[in-house]
Amino acid sequence: MAGPTHLRPEDRADFEDVLHRALSTTDIRTALLADPTSAAATRLRAQALRAVDEITAAAGDEYREYVAARAVMERGQQSRTAGEHGRPSTTTVERGRKSGTTVEHGPQSQPAAPGALLPALAALTPPIAGTAAVVLLVLGYSLRLADAQGPMGGSLVTAGWVFALIAVASSLAGLTALLCTALRARPGHGDRTGASARNLHHARARWQRALLERGMLPYLRRQLAATRFD
């Protein structure tokens, strides 16, 4: 993979943490104990900090993957922030032309939009239509059984069945709306964000492991091998 492997300032803390772990390994710690002045550890740490680019280059592929995963995560966070800022605010700010003061007004009541009435109608229509259907059918068939003269009984029965069909249709429409809402609310962006966070975590762990095994430990061992403790 091409690209620079210079350590970024935000990753300096991770580099120093890996250095601390390397200095704590058994063979490095044992070699440092051979120094009668006890200054070898400080000197070796300073050498490693000066050789950041050399050590980081040994794990260059993993570092570039980590940087790329972090960029994906940051773009996702910026997209969410931009989406939140793009939503209309309920607070209006008016600046006086002469005084230059700022006056904030809280949320103001507005007439309900027509779309806001649809959920209420969808919830109320089935029970109302169903109740009307039951009442009309009972009255209509009661008049028929009583052999009442006139078309009243038939009209009530017809109206009752009409209301029954309305109740069934509105119930089906409500179920369809609920299904569509559930489908729209399926986890999507949240899952992508979680996946990006997991990828970032794994990429960081892979880079730190490669930095320790292929960069930091070989460098420290070379320095210790070239050092004589008197």
CSV table of C-alpha atoms in Angstrom, one decimal:
chain,number,residue,atom,x,y,z
A,1,MET,CA,0.0,0.0,0.0
A,2,ALA,CA,1.4,3.4,-1.0
A,3,GLY,CA,1.3,6.5,1.1
A,4,PRO,CA,3.3,8.2,3.9
A,5,THR,CA,3.7,6.5,7.2
A,6,HIS,CA,4.6,9.6,9.3
A,7,LEU,CA,3.0,9.4,12.7
A,8,ARG,CA,0.2,11.9,13.2
A,9,PRO,CA,0.1,14.0,16.3
A,10,GLU,CA,-3.1,12.4,17.5
A,11,ASP,CA,-1.4,9.0,17.5
A,12,ARG,CA,1.6,10.0,19.6
A,13,ALA,CA,0.0,8.8,22.8
A,14,ASP,CA,-0.6,5.3,21.2
A,15,PHE,CA,3.1,5.2,20.1
A,16,GLU,CA,4.3,6.0,23.6
A,17,ASP,CA,2.0,3.4,25.1
A,18,VAL,CA,3.4,0.8,22.7
A,19,LEU,CA,6.9,1.9,23.7
A,20,HIS,CA,6.1,1.5,27.4
A,21,ARG,CA,4.8,-2.0,26.7
A,22,ALA,CA,8.0,-2.8,24.8
A,23,LEU,CA,10.2,-1.6,27.6
A,24,SER,CA,8.2,-3.8,30.0
A,25,THR,CA,8.9,-7.1,28.1
A,26,THR,CA,11.0,-9.6,29.8
A,27,ASP,CA,14.1,-9.6,27.5
A,28,ILE,CA,14.2,-5.8,27.3
A,29,ARG,CA,13.8,-5.3,31.0
A,30,THR,CA,16.4,-7.9,31.8
A,31,ALA,CA,18.9,-6.2,29.4
A,32,LEU,CA,18.3,-2.9,31.0
A,33,LEU,CA,19.0,-4.2,34.4
A,34,ALA,CA,22.6,-4.8,33.3
A,35,ASP,CA,23.2,-1.1,33.3
A,36,PRO,CA,24.8,-0.1,36.6
A,37,THR,CA,23.8,3.5,36.2
A,38,SER,CA,20.1,2.7,35.6
A,39,ALA,CA,20.1,5.4,32.9
A,40,ALA,CA,19.8,2.9,30.0
A,41,ALA,CA,16.0,2.9,30.1
A,42,THR,CA,15.7,6.6,29.9
A,43,ARG,CA,18.3,6.8,27.1
A,44,LEU,CA,16.6,4.0,25.2
A,45,ARG,CA,13.2,5.6,25.5
A,46,ALA,CA,14.6,8.9,24.2
A,47,GLN,CA,16.2,7.1,21.2
A,48,ALA,CA,12.9,5.5,20.3
A,49,LEU,CA,11.0,8.8,20.5
A,50,ARG,CA,13.5,10.3,18.1
A,51,ALA,CA,13.1,7.4,15.7
A,52,VAL,CA,9.4,7.6,15.5
A,53,ASP,CA,9.2,7.6,11.6
A,54,GLU,CA,11.6,4.7,11.4
A,55,ILE,CA,9.7,2.6,13.9
A,56,THR,CA,6.3,3.5,12.5
A,57,ALA,CA,7.4,2.6,8.9
A,58,ALA,CA,7.7,-1.0,10.0
A,59,ALA,CA,3.9,-1.1,10.5
A,60,GLY,CA,3.1,1.2,7.7
A,61,ASP,CA,0.4,-0.9,6.1
A,62,GLU,CA,-1.5,-1.3,9.3
A,63,TYR,CA,-1.1,2.3,10.2
A,64,ARG,CA,-2.6,3.5,6.8
A,65,GLU,CA,-5.5,1.1,7.3
A,66,TYR,CA,-6.1,2.6,10.8
A,67,VAL,CA,-5.9,6.1,9.4
A,68,ALA,CA,-8.4,5.2,6.6
A,69,ALA,CA,-10.8,3.6,9.1
A,70,ARG,CA,-10.6,6.7,11.3
A,71,ALA,CA,-11.4,9.0,8.3
A,72,VAL,CA,-14.5,6.9,7.5
A,73,MET,CA,-15.6,7.3,11.1
A,74,GLU,CA,-15.0,11.0,11.1
A,75,ARG,CA,-17.0,11.5,7.8
A,76,GLY,CA,-19.9,9.6,9.3
A,77,GLN,CA,-19.9,11.8,12.4
A,78,GLN,CA,-19.7,14.9,10.2
A,79,SER,CA,-22.6,13.7,8.2
A,80,ARG,CA,-24.7,13.2,11.3
A,81,THR,CA,-23.8,16.6,12.7
A,82,ALA,CA,-24.6,18.2,9.4
A,83,GLY,CA,-28.0,16.5,9.3
A,84,GLU,CA,-28.8,17.6,12.8
A,85,HIS,CA,-27.8,21.2,12.1
A,86,GLY,CA,-29.9,21.2,8.9
A,87,ARG,CA,-33.1,20.5,10.8
A,88,PRO,CA,-35.3,23.6,11.4
A,89,SER,CA,-35.0,25.0,14.8
A,90,THR,CA,-37.9,26.0,17.0
A,91,THR,CA,-36.1,29.1,18.3
A,92,THR,CA,-36.1,32.2,16.2
A,93,VAL,CA,-33.5,35.0,16.7
A,94,GLU,CA,-34.3,38.5,15.8
A,95,ARG,CA,-31.6,41.1,15.8
A,96,GLY,CA,-32.5,44.7,16.3
A,97,ARG,CA,-31.3,47.0,13.5
A,98,LYS,CA,-30.6,49.9,15.8
A,99,SER,CA,-29.8,48.4,19.2
A,100,GLY,CA,-27.9,45.4,17.9
A,101,THR,CA,-29.4,43.3,20.7
A,102,THR,CA,-30.6,39.7,20.2
A,103,VAL,CA,-34.0,38.6,21.2
A,104,GLU,CA,-34.9,34.9,21.4
A,105,HIS,CA,-38.4,33.6,21.1
A,106,GLY,CA,-39.3,30.1,22.3
A,107,PRO,CA,-41.4,27.6,20.3
A,108,GLN,CA,-44.6,29.2,19.0
A,109,SER,CA,-47.8,27.3,18.5
A,110,GLN,CA,-48.7,26.7,14.9
A,111,PRO,CA,-51.8,25.2,13.4
A,112,ALA,CA,-51.5,21.5,12.9
A,113,ALA,CA,-50.5,20.4,9.4
A,114,PRO,CA,-53.0,18.3,7.5
A,115,GLY,CA,-50.5,15.4,7.6
A,116,ALA,CA,-50.6,15.4,11.4
A,117,LEU,CA,-54.4,14.6,11.3
A,118,LEU,CA,-53.9,11.4,9.3
A,119,PRO,CA,-52.6,9.3,12.2
A,120,ALA,CA,-55.5,10.4,14.4
A,121,LEU,CA,-58.0,9.6,11.7
A,122,ALA,CA,-56.4,6.2,11.0
A,123,ALA,CA,-56.6,5.3,14.7
A,124,LEU,CA,-60.2,6.6,15.2
A,125,THR,CA,-61.9,5.4,12.0
A,126,PRO,CA,-61.9,1.6,12.6
A,127,PRO,CA,-63.5,1.7,16.0
A,128,ILE,CA,-66.1,4.4,15.1
A,129,ALA,CA,-67.0,2.7,11.8
A,130,GLY,CA,-67.1,-0.7,13.5
A,131,THR,CA,-69.4,0.6,16.3
A,132,ALA,CA,-71.7,2.3,13.8
A,133,ALA,CA,-71.8,-0.9,11.7
A,134,VAL,CA,-72.9,-3.0,14.7
A,135,VAL,CA,-75.5,-0.6,15.8
A,136,LEU,CA,-77.0,-0.2,12.3
A,137,LEU,CA,-77.0,-3.9,11.6
A,138,VAL,CA,-78.6,-4.7,14.9
A,139,LEU,CA,-81.3,-2.1,14.3
A,140,GLY,CA,-81.8,-3.0,10.7
A,141,TYR,CA,-82.2,-6.8,11.3
A,142,SER,CA,-84.3,-6.1,14.3
A,143,LEU,CA,-86.8,-4.1,12.2
A,144,ARG,CA,-86.7,-6.9,9.6
A,145,LEU,CA,-87.5,-9.5,12.2
A,146,ALA,CA,-90.3,-7.4,13.6
A,147,ASP,CA,-91.8,-7.2,10.0
A,148,ALA,CA,-91.7,-3.4,10.2
A,149,GLN,CA,-93.3,-1.7,7.2
A,150,GLY,CA,-91.2,0.6,5.0
A,151,PRO,CA,-87.7,0.5,3.7
A,152,MET,CA,-86.1,1.6,7.0
A,153,GLY,CA,-84.8,-1.9,8.0
A,154,GLY,CA,-83.2,-2.5,4.6
A,155,SER,CA,-81.6,0.9,4.6
A,156,LEU,CA,-80.1,0.4,8.0
A,157,VAL,CA,-78.7,-3.0,7.1
A,158,THR,CA,-77.2,-1.5,3.9
A,159,ALA,CA,-75.6,1.3,5.9
A,160,GLY,CA,-74.4,-1.1,8.5
A,161,TRP,CA,-72.5,-3.2,5.9
A,162,VAL,CA,-71.1,0.0,4.4
A,163,PHE,CA,-69.7,1.0,7.7
A,164,ALA,CA,-68.4,-2.5,8.3
A,165,LEU,CA,-66.5,-2.3,5.0
A,166,ILE,CA,-65.1,1.1,6.0
A,167,ALA,CA,-63.9,-0.4,9.3
A,168,VAL,CA,-62.2,-3.3,7.6
A,169,ALA,CA,-60.6,-1.1,4.9
A,170,SER,CA,-59.4,1.5,7.5
A,171,SER,CA,-58.0,-1.3,9.7
A,172,LEU,CA,-56.0,-2.7,6.7
A,173,ALA,CA,-54.8,0.8,5.8
A,174,GLY,CA,-53.6,1.3,9.4
A,175,LEU,CA,-51.8,-2.0,9.4
A,176,THR,CA,-50.1,-1.2,6.1
A,177,ALA,CA,-49.0,2.2,7.5
A,178,LEU,CA,-47.6,0.5,10.6
A,179,LEU,CA,-45.7,-1.9,8.4
A,180,CYS,CA,-44.3,0.8,6.2
A,181,THR,CA,-43.2,2.8,9.3
A,182,ALA,CA,-41.5,-0.3,10.7
A,183,LEU,CA,-39.7,-0.9,7.5
A,184,ARG,CA,-38.5,2.7,7.4
A,185,ALA,CA,-37.3,2.5,11.0
A,186,ARG,CA,-35.1,-0.5,10.3
A,187,PRO,CA,-31.6,-0.1,11.7
A,188,GLY,CA,-29.5,1.4,8.9
A,189,HIS,CA,-27.3,4.4,9.6
A,190,GLY,CA,-26.9,3.3,13.2
A,191,ASP,CA,-25.6,-0.1,12.1
A,192,ARG,CA,-23.2,1.5,9.6
A,193,THR,CA,-21.9,3.7,12.4
A,194,GLY,CA,-21.5,0.7,14.7
A,195,ALA,CA,-19.7,-1.1,12.0
A,196,SER,CA,-17.4,1.8,11.4
A,197,ALA,CA,-16.6,2.0,15.1
A,198,ARG,CA,-15.8,-1.7,15.2
A,199,ASN,CA,-13.6,-1.5,12.1
A,200,LEU,CA,-11.8,1.4,13.7
A,201,HIS,CA,-11.2,-0.5,16.9
A,202,HIS,CA,-9.9,-3.5,15.1
A,203,ALA,CA,-7.7,-1.5,12.8
A,204,ARG,CA,-6.2,0.3,15.8
A,205,ALA,CA,-5.5,-3.0,17.6
A,206,ARG,CA,-3.8,-4.4,14.5
A,207,TRP,CA,-1.6,-1.4,14.1
A,208,GLN,CA,-0.5,-1.4,17.7
A,209,ARG,CA,0.3,-5.1,17.6
A,210,ALA,CA,2.3,-4.7,14.3
A,211,LEU,CA,4.0,-1.6,15.7
A,212,LEU,CA,5.1,-3.5,18.8
A,213,GLU,CA,6.1,-6.7,17.1
A,214,ARG,CA,7.7,-5.4,13.8
A,215,GLY,CA,8.7,-1.9,14.8
A,216,MET,CA,9.3,-1.2,18.5
A,217,LEU,CA,10.8,-4.5,19.8
A,218,PRO,CA,13.2,-5.0,16.9
A,219,TYR,CA,14.4,-1.4,17.2
A,220,LEU,CA,15.0,-1.6,20.9
A,221,ARG,CA,16.8,-4.9,20.6
A,222,ARG,CA,19.1,-3.5,18.0
A,223,GLN,CA,19.9,-0.5,20.2
A,224,LEU,CA,20.6,-2.8,23.2
A,225,ALA,CA,22.8,-5.0,21.1
A,226,ALA,CA,24.9,-2.1,20.0
A,227,THR,CA,25.2,-0.7,23.6
A,228,ARG,CA,27.9,-1.7,26.1
A,229,PHE,CA,27.2,-1.2,29.8
A,230,ASP,CA,30.4,-0.4,31.7
